[in-house]
Coordinates of C-alpha atoms in Angstrom, one line a residue:
M1 CA 0.0 0.0 0.0
K2 CA 1.5 3.4 -1.0
S3 CA 1.3 6.6 0.9
A4 CA 0.4 9.9 -0.7
Q5 CA 4.0 11.2 0.0
A6 CA 7.3 9.4 0.5
F7 CA 8.8 9.7 3.9
T8 CA 12.1 11.5 4.3
P9 CA 14.1 10.8 7.5
I10 CA 13.6 13.4 10.3
R11 CA 16.4 14.8 12.5
T12 CA 15.5 16.3 15.8
A13 CA 17.8 17.7 18.5
R14 CA 18.8 14.2 19.7
L15 CA 17.1 11.7 17.4
L16 CA 16.9 10.3 13.9
I17 CA 13.5 9.1 12.8
R18 CA 14.0 6.8 9.8
A19 CA 12.1 4.3 7.7
V20 CA 11.9 0.7 8.7
T21 CA 14.1 -1.9 7.0
T22 CA 14.0 -5.7 7.2
D23 CA 17.0 -5.5 9.5
D24 CA 14.8 -4.1 12.2
A25 CA 12.9 -7.3 12.9
A26 CA 15.1 -8.6 15.8
S27 CA 15.0 -5.3 17.5
L28 CA 11.2 -5.1 17.2
A29 CA 10.7 -8.6 18.5
A30 CA 12.9 -7.9 21.5
R31 CA 11.2 -4.6 22.3
R32 CA 7.7 -6.0 22.0
S33 CA 8.6 -9.1 24.1
D34 CA 9.4 -7.1 27.2
P35 CA 6.5 -7.5 29.6
E36 CA 6.7 -3.9 30.8
V37 CA 6.8 -2.5 27.3
A38 CA 3.9 -4.7 26.3
R39 CA 1.8 -4.1 29.4
Y40 CA -0.6 -1.6 27.9
Q41 CA -0.2 -2.5 24.3
S42 CA -2.3 -4.5 21.8
W43 CA -0.1 -7.5 21.4
T44 CA 0.6 -10.6 23.5
I45 CA 4.0 -11.8 24.6
P46 CA 6.3 -13.4 23.7
Y47 CA 6.5 -11.6 20.4
P48 CA 8.1 -14.1 18.0
L49 CA 10.8 -13.1 15.5
E50 CA 8.6 -14.4 12.6
R51 CA 5.8 -12.0 13.5
A52 CA 8.3 -9.1 13.7
E53 CA 9.7 -10.1 10.3
A54 CA 6.2 -10.1 8.8
V55 CA 5.6 -6.6 10.2
V56 CA 8.8 -5.0 9.0
T57 CA 8.5 -6.6 5.6
Q58 CA 5.0 -5.0 5.2
V59 CA 6.0 -1.6 6.5
A60 CA 9.3 -1.5 4.5
A61 CA 7.2 -1.8 1.4
M62 CA 5.3 1.4 2.2
D63 CA 6.6 4.8 1.2
G64 CA 5.3 6.4 4.3
P65 CA 2.0 6.9 6.3
A66 CA -0.9 5.4 4.4
N67 CA -4.7 5.3 4.8
D68 CA -6.1 2.4 6.9
A69 CA -2.8 0.8 7.5
W70 CA -0.3 1.1 10.4
W71 CA 3.1 2.6 9.3
M72 CA 6.1 2.6 11.5
A73 CA 9.3 4.6 11.7
I74 CA 12.4 3.7 13.8
V75 CA 13.7 6.2 16.4
C76 CA 17.5 5.9 16.9
D77 CA 20.7 7.7 17.8
P78 CA 21.7 9.8 14.8
D79 CA 25.4 9.1 15.4
T80 CA 25.6 5.4 16.5
G81 CA 22.4 4.1 14.9
E82 CA 21.3 2.5 18.3
V83 CA 17.6 1.9 18.2
F84 CA 15.6 3.5 21.0
G85 CA 12.1 2.6 19.8
D86 CA 9.5 3.4 17.2
V87 CA 6.6 5.6 16.4
V88 CA 3.6 4.5 14.4
T89 CA 0.7 6.2 12.7
M90 CA -2.3 5.2 10.6
L91 CA -4.1 7.7 8.4
T92 CA -7.9 7.5 8.5
C93 CA -10.8 9.3 6.8
E94 CA -9.0 9.3 3.5
G95 CA -6.0 11.0 5.0
H96 CA -7.8 13.8 6.9
A97 CA -6.9 12.3 10.3
A98 CA -4.1 10.3 11.8
E99 CA -3.8 8.1 14.9
V100 CA -0.3 7.9 16.5
G101 CA 1.4 5.6 18.9
Y102 CA 4.9 4.9 20.2
T103 CA 7.0 2.1 21.8
F104 CA 10.5 2.5 23.4
F105 CA 12.9 0.1 25.0
R106 CA 12.5 0.3 28.7
E107 CA 16.1 1.5 29.2
H108 CA 15.2 4.6 27.2
W109 CA 12.2 5.6 29.2
G110 CA 12.2 8.8 31.2
K111 CA 14.6 10.6 28.8
G112 CA 12.1 12.6 26.8
Y113 CA 12.7 10.6 23.6
A114 CA 9.0 9.7 23.2
V115 CA 7.9 13.3 23.4
E116 CA 10.6 14.5 21.0
A117 CA 9.8 11.7 18.5
V118 CA 6.0 12.0 18.7
E119 CA 6.3 15.8 18.3
A120 CA 8.3 15.4 15.2
L121 CA 5.8 12.8 13.8
I122 CA 2.9 15.2 14.5
V123 CA 4.7 18.1 12.7
H124 CA 5.2 15.7 9.7
L125 CA 1.6 14.7 9.7
L126 CA 0.2 18.2 10.0
A127 CA 2.7 20.3 8.1
E128 CA 3.7 17.8 5.4
L129 CA 0.8 15.5 4.9
H130 CA -1.8 18.2 5.8
V131 CA -4.0 16.1 8.1
T132 CA -6.5 18.0 10.0
R133 CA -6.6 16.0 13.2
V134 CA -4.1 13.8 15.1
F135 CA -5.3 11.5 17.9
G136 CA -4.1 8.8 20.2
R137 CA -5.6 6.2 22.6
L138 CA -4.1 4.8 25.8
D139 CA -5.0 2.8 28.9
P140 CA -6.0 5.2 31.8
A141 CA -3.7 3.2 34.1
N142 CA -0.7 4.4 32.0
P143 CA -0.2 8.0 33.1
A144 CA 3.4 8.1 31.7
S145 CA 1.9 7.6 28.2
A146 CA -0.8 10.2 28.8
M147 CA 1.9 12.7 29.8
V148 CA 3.6 12.1 26.5
M149 CA 0.4 13.0 24.7
E150 CA 0.0 16.1 26.9
R151 CA 3.5 17.3 26.4
C152 CA 3.0 17.1 22.7
G153 CA 0.0 19.4 23.0
L154 CA -2.9 16.9 22.6
L155 CA -6.1 17.5 24.6
F156 CA -7.9 14.9 26.6
E157 CA -11.2 14.3 24.7
G158 CA -12.9 11.4 26.5
H159 CA -12.9 8.2 28.5
T160 CA -14.5 5.1 27.0
R161 CA -15.2 2.0 29.1
S162 CA -14.3 -1.6 28.3
S163 CA -13.5 -0.4 24.8
F164 CA -10.1 -2.0 24.2
W165 CA -9.6 -5.8 24.1
V166 CA -6.5 -7.9 24.0
G167 CA -7.6 -11.5 23.9
D168 CA -10.2 -11.9 26.7
E169 CA -9.0 -8.9 28.7
A170 CA -10.7 -5.6 28.4
S171 CA -9.6 -2.1 29.5
D172 CA -10.9 1.4 29.2
D173 CA -9.5 4.0 26.8
W174 CA -8.5 7.6 27.2
I175 CA -8.7 9.5 24.0
Y176 CA -6.4 12.4 23.2
G177 CA -6.7 14.6 20.2
M178 CA -5.4 17.7 18.4
T179 CA -7.0 19.6 15.5
R180 CA -5.0 22.0 13.3
P181 CA -6.2 25.0 15.3
D182 CA -5.2 23.2 18.5
W183 CA -1.7 22.6 17.1
E184 CA -1.4 26.2 16.0
A185 CA -2.3 27.4 19.5
W186 CA 0.1 25.0 21.1
R187 CA 3.1 25.8 18.9
S188 CA 2.5 29.6 19.3
R189 CA 2.1 29.5 23.1
P190 CA 4.5 31.5 25.2
R191 CA 7.7 29.6 26.2
T192 CA 9.7 32.2 28.1
P193 CA 9.3 33.4 31.7
P194 CA 7.0 36.4 31.9
K195 CA 8.3 39.8 32.9
D196 CA 5.4 40.5 35.3
V197 CA 3.4 38.1 37.4
R198 CA 0.7 39.3 39.8
L199 CA -2.4 38.2 41.7
V200 CA -5.6 39.9 40.7
E201 CA -9.1 39.7 42.1
V202 CA -11.6 37.4 40.4
T203 CA -14.4 39.7 39.2
V204 CA -17.5 39.6 37.1
E205 CA -15.4 41.0 34.3
N206 CA -12.8 38.2 34.3
E207 CA -14.6 35.2 35.8
R208 CA -15.3 33.6 32.5
I209 CA -11.6 33.7 31.5
V210 CA -10.7 32.2 34.9
S211 CA -13.4 29.5 34.6
V212 CA -11.9 28.0 31.4
L213 CA -8.3 27.7 32.7
K214 CA -7.3 24.1 32.2
T215 CA -4.5 21.8 33.4
H216 CA -3.5 18.6 31.7
R217 CA -5.8 15.7 32.4
T218 CA -3.2 13.8 34.4
Q219 CA -2.8 16.8 36.7
E220 CA -6.4 16.7 37.6
A221 CA -5.4 13.9 40.0
F222 CA -3.6 16.5 42.0
V223 CA -5.4 19.8 41.4
A224 CA -9.1 20.1 40.9
P225 CA -10.5 21.6 37.7
M226 CA -11.9 25.1 37.8
G227 CA -15.6 24.0 38.1
R228 CA -14.8 22.2 41.3
S229 CA -12.8 25.1 42.7
F230 CA -15.6 27.6 42.1
T231 CA -18.1 25.1 43.7
D232 CA -15.8 24.7 46.7
A233 CA -15.5 28.5 47.1
L234 CA -19.3 28.9 46.9
F235 CA -20.0 26.0 49.2
P236 CA -17.0 25.8 51.6
Q237 CA -16.4 22.5 53.2
V238 CA -16.7 22.1 57.0
V239 CA -13.4 21.3 58.7
D240 CA -13.0 20.9 62.5
G241 CA -16.6 21.9 63.0
A242 CA -16.7 25.1 61.0
P243 CA -16.7 26.0 57.3
V244 CA -13.4 27.2 55.9
V245 CA -13.1 30.8 54.6
P246 CA -11.9 30.9 50.9
W247 CA -9.7 33.6 49.5
L248 CA -9.2 33.4 45.7
R249 CA -7.2 35.2 43.1
A250 CA -6.4 34.9 39.4
I251 CA -2.7 34.7 38.3
E252 CA -1.9 37.3 35.7
A253 CA 1.3 37.1 33.6
D254 CA 2.2 40.0 31.4
G255 CA -1.5 41.1 31.5
V256 CA -2.9 37.7 30.6
I257 CA -4.8 35.5 33.1
V258 CA -2.9 32.2 33.2
G259 CA -3.8 30.6 36.5
F260 CA -5.7 30.5 39.8
V261 CA -5.0 30.3 43.5
M262 CA -7.3 29.7 46.5
L263 CA -6.5 29.8 50.2
A264 CA -8.4 28.6 53.2
L265 CA -7.8 31.5 55.6
R266 CA -6.8 31.3 59.3
T267 CA -9.9 31.5 61.5
E268 CA -10.8 30.8 65.1
H269 CA -11.3 27.1 64.1
H270 CA -8.4 26.9 61.6
P271 CA -5.2 28.1 63.1
E272 CA -3.1 28.2 59.9
P273 CA -3.8 29.3 56.4
Y274 CA -3.9 26.5 53.8
L275 CA -3.0 26.7 50.1
W276 CA -6.1 25.0 48.8
R277 CA -5.5 25.4 45.0
L278 CA -2.7 26.4 42.7
L279 CA -3.4 25.9 39.1
V280 CA -1.5 27.1 36.0
D281 CA -3.1 26.7 32.6
R282 CA -1.6 24.0 30.3
L283 CA -0.6 26.6 27.7
H284 CA 1.5 28.5 30.3
Q285 CA 3.2 25.8 32.2
R286 CA 7.0 25.4 32.3
R287 CA 7.5 29.2 32.3
G288 CA 8.3 29.5 36.1
I289 CA 4.9 31.0 36.8
G290 CA 4.0 28.6 39.6
G291 CA 7.0 29.5 41.7
R292 CA 6.5 33.2 41.3
A293 CA 2.8 32.9 42.1
L294 CA 3.7 31.0 45.2
A295 CA 6.0 33.8 46.4
L296 CA 3.2 36.3 45.9
I297 CA 0.9 34.1 47.9
E298 CA 3.4 33.9 50.7
D299 CA 3.6 37.7 50.7
E300 CA -0.2 38.0 51.0
V301 CA -0.2 35.5 53.9
R302 CA 2.5 37.5 55.7
A303 CA 0.5 40.6 55.2
M304 CA -2.4 38.9 56.9
G305 CA -0.2 38.4 60.0
D306 CA 0.5 34.7 59.5
R307 CA 3.9 33.0 59.8
T308 CA 3.2 29.6 58.4
L309 CA 1.5 28.2 55.3
L310 CA 0.0 24.7 54.9
V311 CA -0.4 22.7 51.7
S312 CA -1.1 19.1 50.8
W313 CA -0.3 16.9 47.8
G314 CA -1.3 13.6 46.4
E315 CA 1.5 11.1 45.8
G316 CA 2.3 9.3 42.5
K317 CA 3.6 10.1 39.1
G318 CA 3.2 13.7 38.3
S319 CA 2.7 14.7 41.9
P320 CA 3.5 18.3 42.8
R321 CA 5.5 17.0 45.8
P322 CA 8.9 18.0 44.2
F323 CA 7.6 21.5 43.5
Y324 CA 6.6 22.1 47.1
L325 CA 9.7 20.5 48.6
A326 CA 11.9 22.7 46.3
H327 CA 10.0 25.8 47.6
G328 CA 10.6 25.1 51.3
F329 CA 7.6 23.1 52.4
E330 CA 8.4 20.2 54.7
P331 CA 6.0 17.2 55.4
T332 CA 4.4 17.5 58.8
G333 CA 3.9 13.7 59.2
R334 CA 0.2 13.9 58.8
V335 CA -1.8 12.4 55.9
I336 CA -5.2 14.0 55.4
D337 CA -7.7 12.5 53.0
E338 CA -4.9 10.5 51.4
E339 CA -2.8 13.6 50.9
T340 CA 0.6 14.4 52.4
E341 CA 0.5 17.6 54.5
G342 CA 3.3 20.1 54.2
R343 CA 4.2 23.3 56.1
K344 CA 6.4 26.2 55.3
P345 CA 7.6 28.7 57.9
L346 CA 7.3 32.3 56.6
A347 CA 10.1 34.6 58.0

């Protein structure tokens, strides 16, 4: 099956993405036979060499991505040729959409190779093949894979139940997608630290902008979405016999609202202020805004006469624990509602 356009190898900062050859069969069989690699994938193990040979023979005969057929490219070291893994795609809807996937040797996990390779594949699909939508599917129990999608700019679109089967085993699916306008917004997002960061009141004039702030889906395990935050502010929870008193502000960076914070203030029943929410929109993360907003929050708390600030975090992959520890919070030893409590003394 021929693609609409022949594939030319892609060089990224650290990788070479090249066409498959029949010499890649042994590497493919080894990669797909690793139980950890195969854990959330569509094949069973062991993955025999004969099966890998059939796959690479079929793919090597293709010029590049094609409609209704999976195509694969090898991701390797551009200098040594060492194979790190592969990326795959299948065009659908007569080439208007493309599904993507990726598989890497376990020893190359955690190095950012998957993000770098998938980003390059997405650019190829959108800029060279002119697809209008890119999407991917993954097991909800695989947050590392979801984070790859998110760091490439794809948006969480839905959760389907018992929709993916391998043999007699069923799992749910998370669906991530990106349209061309999504891609354009993602690639044009600000990347550098803002010159000015401030906390501003949430008002009737800006509440709609604040309400649509959005983290990545995997981060929702650690910070509630805006709808939940507004509900909690309107109907404060009762703690130690009394409702907490919320204090909320938007985070503004260079005049643009990019995040949200909410405190539970010190009261007669609550002896220390608590950092209830700290959210930075997905398009403005990795710009240093969170740390600068935290410093402003601490200034506000000091101005209220308090000398400590509490926070809590969930544990697990993607947890904000490293962020809070790096900014001076220390675990108190208490676990509240399955979250680790931390405290920072404010000089």
